[in-house]
Amino acid sequence: MLLERIEALKAQISELTASNEEALEALRIKYLSKKGEVTALFNEFRNVSPEMKREFGQKLNELKNFATEKINELRETCKAQEKEANKIDITRPATPEVVGTRHPLSLVRKEIIDIFSRLGFTLADGPEVEDDWHVFSALNFAADHPARDMQDTFFINQDDKEVQRNIILRSHTSSVQVRTMERQKPPIRIICPGRVYRNEAITARAHCFFHQIEGLYIDKNVSFADLKQVLLLFAQELFGKDTKIRLRPSYFPFTEPSAEMDVSCMLCGGEGCGFCKHTGWVEILGCGMVDPNVLESCGIDSKVYSGYAFGLGIERITNLKYMVKDLRMFSENDVRFLNEFQAAH
Ligand code: PHE
């Protein structure tokens, strides 16, 4: 009987469930599409006897509405479930944010720059690929000075033989001092931080590149006493108020007189220990009064002006401050090493 079939279909539809939109669409097609089961009953309408048509038509429409409502209801449930699944669970523990650390060389460079900035020095910069003039000739290096040898300096390999001998990687940042003196009239008071290159085998104690900070002060009546006072202040700011300095005579082509500076050992305070090889002193920098030849090469009148210069290695100072035993650690990017400097920020 048709009426029974309507009831059966209604019972079936009332039990329907769907876990996602796809399953739901399959149900809609099964019952309500052109070839669906509900539609099939409509097609049988014409076979119904006239006296039954009214009741039957009513029931059929009810069934159709019931099925449509049921499908819509299921659609709402599906949407709600999907929304729930995509919800962010705010109770889950967060992924930890890994915060980077400053490189130890950057920390020490910043500390040194800060000290000299307070003394009135400004920053100067220059290229790492340089010419012979700015690295050697203007700085009073003799034509046969050993530093000009292939063994000490990197030459840029170019086809033009003339250029090949002339273009090099700077072996010290004194080249920036030359560039500044060429461009600027005294008084000049600058520090030049930067990377420098030397043709050395890489070991725990030497590397083919490292970092320097050099300083230059040119004015009227600048004396060696001024140099010594600035360096004493610098050493005490960097290593502590009780630090002592001593200057030993030395030689650089671009300074006369020249000196090397030691500071009292930061471990034993000058008593003598294994770290300072029982001398009480450790060497930290080279310095001197700018050679008049250098001033003249850069267009500065050496009868009117005098000046001092100093240069130090940032790796060396970092080793002394943090007792880093192996220079290679600075360029290996090992986070375990870098993380040790988190507290130094
Ligand atoms: N340029 C020297 C070096 O690289 C350091 C230095 C600078 C020495 C200035 C004296 C004066 O070793």
Coordinates of C-alpha atoms and ligand atoms in Angstrom, one line a residue:
M1 CA 0.0 0.0 0.0
L2 CA 1.2 3.5 -0.9
L3 CA 0.3 5.0 2.5
E4 CA 2.3 2.3 4.3
R5 CA 5.3 3.1 2.0
I6 CA 5.0 6.8 2.9
E7 CA 5.0 5.9 6.6
A8 CA 8.0 3.5 6.2
L9 CA 10.0 6.1 4.3
K10 CA 9.2 8.7 7.0
A11 CA 10.4 6.4 9.7
Q12 CA 13.6 5.8 7.8
I13 CA 14.3 9.5 7.2
S14 CA 13.7 10.3 10.9
E15 CA 16.6 8.0 11.8
L16 CA 19.1 9.5 9.3
T17 CA 22.5 10.8 10.4
A18 CA 25.5 12.3 8.5
S19 CA 29.0 12.9 9.8
N20 CA 30.0 15.4 7.1
E21 CA 28.7 17.5 4.2
E22 CA 29.5 14.8 1.6
A23 CA 27.5 12.1 3.4
L24 CA 24.7 14.6 3.7
E25 CA 24.7 15.4 0.0
A26 CA 24.5 11.6 -0.7
L27 CA 21.4 11.4 1.5
R28 CA 19.8 14.4 -0.3
I29 CA 20.3 12.7 -3.6
K30 CA 19.0 9.4 -2.3
Y31 CA 15.7 10.8 -1.2
L32 CA 15.0 14.2 -2.7
S33 CA 16.6 14.4 -6.2
K34 CA 14.8 13.7 -9.4
K35 CA 15.4 9.9 -9.1
G36 CA 15.1 10.0 -5.3
E37 CA 12.8 7.8 -3.3
V38 CA 10.5 10.6 -2.2
T39 CA 10.2 11.8 -5.8
A40 CA 9.4 8.2 -6.9
L41 CA 6.3 8.2 -4.7
F42 CA 5.1 11.4 -6.4
N43 CA 5.4 9.7 -9.7
E44 CA 2.9 7.0 -8.5
F45 CA 0.4 9.7 -7.7
R46 CA -1.4 9.2 -11.0
N47 CA -2.1 5.6 -10.2
V48 CA -4.0 6.5 -7.0
S49 CA -7.8 6.3 -7.1
P50 CA -9.6 9.7 -7.3
E51 CA -11.2 9.4 -3.8
M52 CA -7.8 8.7 -2.3
K53 CA -5.9 11.5 -4.1
R54 CA -6.6 14.2 -1.5
E55 CA -5.4 12.3 1.5
F56 CA -2.5 10.8 -0.4
G57 CA -1.4 14.1 -1.8
Q58 CA -1.5 15.7 1.7
K59 CA 0.6 12.9 3.2
L60 CA 3.1 13.0 0.3
N61 CA 3.6 16.7 0.7
E62 CA 4.1 16.2 4.4
L63 CA 6.7 13.6 3.7
K64 CA 8.6 15.9 1.3
N65 CA 8.6 18.7 3.8
F66 CA 9.7 16.4 6.6
A67 CA 12.6 15.1 4.5
T68 CA 13.7 18.6 3.5
E69 CA 13.6 19.8 7.1
K70 CA 15.5 16.7 8.2
I71 CA 18.3 17.3 5.7
N72 CA 18.5 21.0 6.7
E73 CA 18.7 20.1 10.3
L74 CA 21.5 17.7 9.6
R75 CA 23.3 20.4 7.6
E76 CA 23.3 22.7 10.6
T77 CA 24.7 20.0 12.9
C78 CA 27.5 19.2 10.4
K79 CA 28.5 22.9 10.2
A80 CA 28.6 23.2 14.0
Q81 CA 30.7 20.0 14.2
E82 CA 33.2 21.3 11.7
K83 CA 33.4 24.7 13.5
E84 CA 34.1 22.9 16.7
A85 CA 36.9 20.8 15.1
N86 CA 38.7 23.9 13.8
K87 CA 38.5 25.8 17.0
I88 CA 41.9 26.8 18.6
D89 CA 42.5 25.0 21.8
I90 CA 43.7 27.8 24.1
T91 CA 44.5 25.3 26.9
R92 CA 47.3 23.6 24.8
P93 CA 50.8 24.5 25.9
A94 CA 52.4 27.0 23.6
T95 CA 55.5 26.2 21.4
P96 CA 58.4 27.9 23.1
E97 CA 59.7 31.0 21.2
V98 CA 63.5 30.6 20.7
V99 CA 65.0 34.0 21.2
G100 CA 68.3 34.6 19.5
T101 CA 71.4 36.0 21.3
R102 CA 73.8 38.6 20.2
H103 CA 77.1 37.2 18.9
P104 CA 79.9 37.6 21.5
L105 CA 82.0 39.6 19.1
S106 CA 79.0 42.0 18.5
L107 CA 78.6 42.4 22.3
V108 CA 82.3 43.3 22.8
R109 CA 82.4 45.5 19.8
K110 CA 79.4 47.4 21.1
E111 CA 80.9 47.8 24.5
I112 CA 84.2 49.2 23.0
I113 CA 82.3 51.5 20.7
D114 CA 80.2 52.8 23.6
I115 CA 83.3 53.6 25.7
F116 CA 85.0 55.6 22.8
S117 CA 81.7 57.3 21.9
R118 CA 81.6 58.7 25.4
L119 CA 85.1 60.1 24.8
G120 CA 83.9 61.9 21.7
F121 CA 85.0 59.5 19.0
T122 CA 82.6 59.0 16.0
L123 CA 82.3 55.9 13.8
A124 CA 83.9 55.6 10.4
D125 CA 83.5 52.9 7.8
G126 CA 85.3 51.7 4.7
P127 CA 85.4 48.9 2.1
E128 CA 86.8 45.4 2.9
V129 CA 88.1 45.1 -0.7
E130 CA 90.8 47.7 -0.8
D131 CA 93.7 48.9 -2.9
D132 CA 97.3 48.8 -2.0
W133 CA 97.4 52.6 -1.5
H134 CA 94.9 52.7 1.4
V135 CA 96.2 49.5 3.1
F136 CA 100.0 49.9 2.7
S137 CA 101.5 52.8 0.6
A138 CA 99.7 55.7 2.3
L139 CA 100.6 54.1 5.7
N140 CA 104.3 54.3 5.0
F141 CA 104.9 50.6 4.3
A142 CA 108.1 50.2 2.4
A143 CA 107.8 48.7 -1.1
D144 CA 109.4 45.5 0.2
H145 CA 107.6 45.2 3.5
P146 CA 106.8 41.6 4.3
A147 CA 103.1 42.3 4.9
R148 CA 102.8 43.0 1.2
D149 CA 103.8 39.4 0.6
M150 CA 101.2 36.9 -0.8
Q151 CA 101.8 34.9 2.3
D152 CA 100.3 37.5 4.5
T153 CA 97.8 39.3 2.3
F154 CA 94.9 38.1 0.1
F155 CA 95.1 39.4 -3.4
I156 CA 92.0 39.6 -5.5
N157 CA 92.4 37.4 -8.5
Q158 CA 91.7 39.4 -11.7
D159 CA 92.9 38.9 -15.2
D160 CA 94.6 42.2 -15.4
K161 CA 98.0 41.6 -13.9
E162 CA 98.3 45.3 -12.9
V163 CA 95.0 45.3 -11.0
Q164 CA 95.9 41.9 -9.4
R165 CA 98.7 43.3 -7.5
N166 CA 96.8 46.3 -6.5
I167 CA 93.4 45.0 -5.2
I168 CA 93.5 43.2 -1.9
L169 CA 91.4 42.3 1.1
R170 CA 92.3 44.8 3.8
S171 CA 94.6 43.3 6.4
H172 CA 93.8 46.0 8.9
T173 CA 91.2 48.8 9.3
S174 CA 93.9 51.5 9.2
S175 CA 92.8 51.8 5.6
V176 CA 89.6 53.5 6.9
Q177 CA 91.8 56.0 8.8
V178 CA 93.5 56.9 5.5
R179 CA 90.2 57.3 3.7
T180 CA 88.9 59.6 6.5
M181 CA 92.1 61.8 6.5
E182 CA 91.9 62.1 2.7
R183 CA 88.3 63.4 2.9
Q184 CA 88.1 65.3 6.1
K185 CA 90.1 68.2 7.6
P186 CA 91.3 67.9 11.2
P187 CA 90.3 67.8 14.0
I188 CA 89.5 64.1 13.3
R189 CA 88.4 61.8 16.1
I190 CA 87.2 58.4 14.8
I191 CA 87.0 54.7 15.5
C192 CA 86.8 52.2 12.7
P193 CA 85.4 48.8 13.5
G194 CA 85.5 46.2 10.8
R195 CA 86.5 42.8 9.5
V196 CA 90.0 42.2 8.3
Y197 CA 91.7 39.4 6.4
R198 CA 95.1 37.7 6.7
N199 CA 96.5 34.7 4.8
E200 CA 96.9 32.5 7.9
A201 CA 96.2 28.8 8.4
I202 CA 93.1 28.4 10.5
T203 CA 93.9 27.1 14.0
A204 CA 92.7 27.6 17.6
R205 CA 94.9 30.7 17.7
A206 CA 94.8 32.2 14.2
H207 CA 92.1 32.7 11.6
C208 CA 92.1 34.0 8.0
F209 CA 89.7 36.8 9.1
F210 CA 89.1 38.6 12.3
H211 CA 87.7 41.9 13.6
Q212 CA 89.5 45.1 14.6
I213 CA 88.7 48.5 16.0
E214 CA 91.2 51.1 15.3
G215 CA 91.1 54.7 16.6
L216 CA 92.6 57.9 15.2
Y217 CA 92.8 61.4 16.7
I218 CA 94.3 64.3 14.7
D219 CA 94.4 67.9 15.9
K220 CA 96.9 70.6 16.9
N221 CA 99.2 69.7 19.8
V222 CA 98.1 66.0 20.3
S223 CA 100.7 64.3 22.5
F224 CA 101.7 60.8 23.5
A225 CA 100.4 61.7 27.0
D226 CA 96.9 62.2 25.5
L227 CA 97.1 58.8 24.0
K228 CA 98.1 57.2 27.2
Q229 CA 95.3 58.8 29.2
V230 CA 92.6 57.8 26.7
L231 CA 93.9 54.2 26.7
L232 CA 94.1 54.1 30.5
L233 CA 90.5 55.2 30.7
F234 CA 89.4 52.7 28.1
A235 CA 91.2 49.8 29.9
Q236 CA 89.6 50.7 33.2
E237 CA 86.1 51.0 31.6
L238 CA 86.5 47.7 29.9
F239 CA 88.2 45.6 32.5
G240 CA 87.5 47.4 35.8
K241 CA 88.6 50.4 37.8
D242 CA 91.7 48.8 39.3
T243 CA 93.2 47.9 35.9
K244 CA 96.7 49.1 35.3
I245 CA 98.3 49.6 31.9
R246 CA 101.9 49.6 30.6
L247 CA 103.3 50.7 27.3
R248 CA 106.2 48.8 25.7
P249 CA 108.2 50.3 22.8
S250 CA 107.3 48.6 19.5
Y251 CA 107.3 49.2 15.7
F252 CA 104.7 49.9 13.1
P253 CA 105.4 51.6 9.8
F254 CA 102.6 54.2 10.3
T255 CA 103.4 55.3 13.9
E256 CA 106.5 56.9 15.4
P257 CA 107.0 56.3 18.3
S258 CA 105.1 53.1 18.5
A259 CA 104.0 51.0 21.5
E260 CA 102.2 47.9 22.5
M261 CA 99.9 48.1 25.5
D262 CA 99.5 45.5 28.2
V263 CA 96.9 45.6 30.9
S264 CA 97.3 44.0 34.4
C265 CA 96.1 40.4 34.3
M266 CA 92.3 40.3 34.8
L267 CA 92.5 36.9 36.5
C268 CA 95.2 37.5 39.1
G269 CA 95.2 41.3 39.2
G270 CA 98.9 41.4 38.4
E271 CA 100.2 38.9 40.9
G272 CA 101.2 36.4 38.2
C273 CA 99.3 33.3 37.3
G274 CA 99.1 30.6 34.6
F275 CA 96.8 32.8 32.4
C276 CA 99.4 35.7 32.1
K277 CA 102.3 33.2 32.1
H278 CA 103.3 34.5 35.5
T279 CA 104.1 38.0 34.2
G280 CA 101.1 39.8 35.7
W281 CA 100.4 41.4 32.3
V282 CA 98.5 40.6 29.1
E283 CA 98.9 42.4 25.7
I284 CA 95.8 44.0 24.3
L285 CA 96.7 46.6 21.6
G286 CA 99.1 48.4 19.4
C287 CA 99.4 52.2 19.3
G288 CA 101.6 55.2 18.6
M289 CA 101.9 58.8 17.2
V290 CA 100.9 59.0 13.6
D291 CA 104.0 59.1 11.4
P292 CA 104.3 62.6 9.7
N293 CA 104.8 60.7 6.4
V294 CA 101.3 59.3 6.8
L295 CA 99.8 62.7 7.5
E296 CA 101.5 64.1 4.4
S297 CA 100.3 61.2 2.2
C298 CA 96.8 62.1 3.2
G299 CA 97.2 65.8 2.6
I300 CA 97.4 66.9 6.2
D301 CA 100.2 69.4 7.1
S302 CA 102.4 67.5 9.6
K303 CA 104.0 70.8 10.8
V304 CA 100.6 72.0 12.0
Y305 CA 98.9 68.8 13.1
S306 CA 99.9 65.7 15.0
G307 CA 97.9 62.7 16.1
Y308 CA 97.7 59.3 17.7
A309 CA 96.4 56.0 16.5
F310 CA 95.6 52.6 18.1
G311 CA 94.3 49.3 17.0
L312 CA 93.0 46.3 18.7
G313 CA 91.5 42.9 17.8
I314 CA 88.0 42.3 19.0
E315 CA 88.5 38.5 19.2
R316 CA 91.5 39.0 21.4
I317 CA 89.5 41.2 23.8
T318 CA 86.6 38.8 23.8
N319 CA 88.9 35.9 24.6
L320 CA 90.3 37.9 27.6
K321 CA 86.8 38.9 28.8
Y322 CA 85.1 35.5 28.4
M323 CA 88.1 33.1 28.3
V324 CA 87.2 31.6 24.9
K325 CA 90.0 29.1 24.2
D326 CA 89.5 28.5 20.5
L327 CA 89.1 31.3 17.9
R328 CA 87.2 29.0 15.6
M329 CA 84.2 29.0 18.0
F330 CA 83.4 32.6 16.8
S331 CA 82.6 31.6 13.2
E332 CA 81.1 28.1 13.6
N333 CA 77.6 29.3 14.6
D334 CA 77.2 26.6 17.3
V335 CA 74.1 27.7 19.2
R336 CA 75.3 26.0 22.4
F337 CA 78.3 28.4 22.3
L338 CA 76.3 31.4 21.4
N339 CA 73.6 30.8 24.0
E340 CA 76.3 31.1 26.7
F341 CA 76.3 34.8 26.1
Q342 CA 72.6 35.3 26.8
A343 CA 73.3 36.6 30.2
A344 CA 75.9 39.1 28.9
H345 CA 73.2 41.2 27.1
Ligands
PHE1 N1 97.1 48.4 12.2 C1 97.8 47.7 13.3 C2 97.5 46.2 13.1 O1 96.7 45.8 12.4 C3 97.3 48.1 14.6 C4 97.7 49.5 15.0 C5 96.9 50.5 14.6 C6 98.9 49.8 15.5 C7 97.2 51.8 14.9 C8 99.3 51.1 15.9 C9 98.4 52.1 15.6 O2 98.2 45.4 13.7

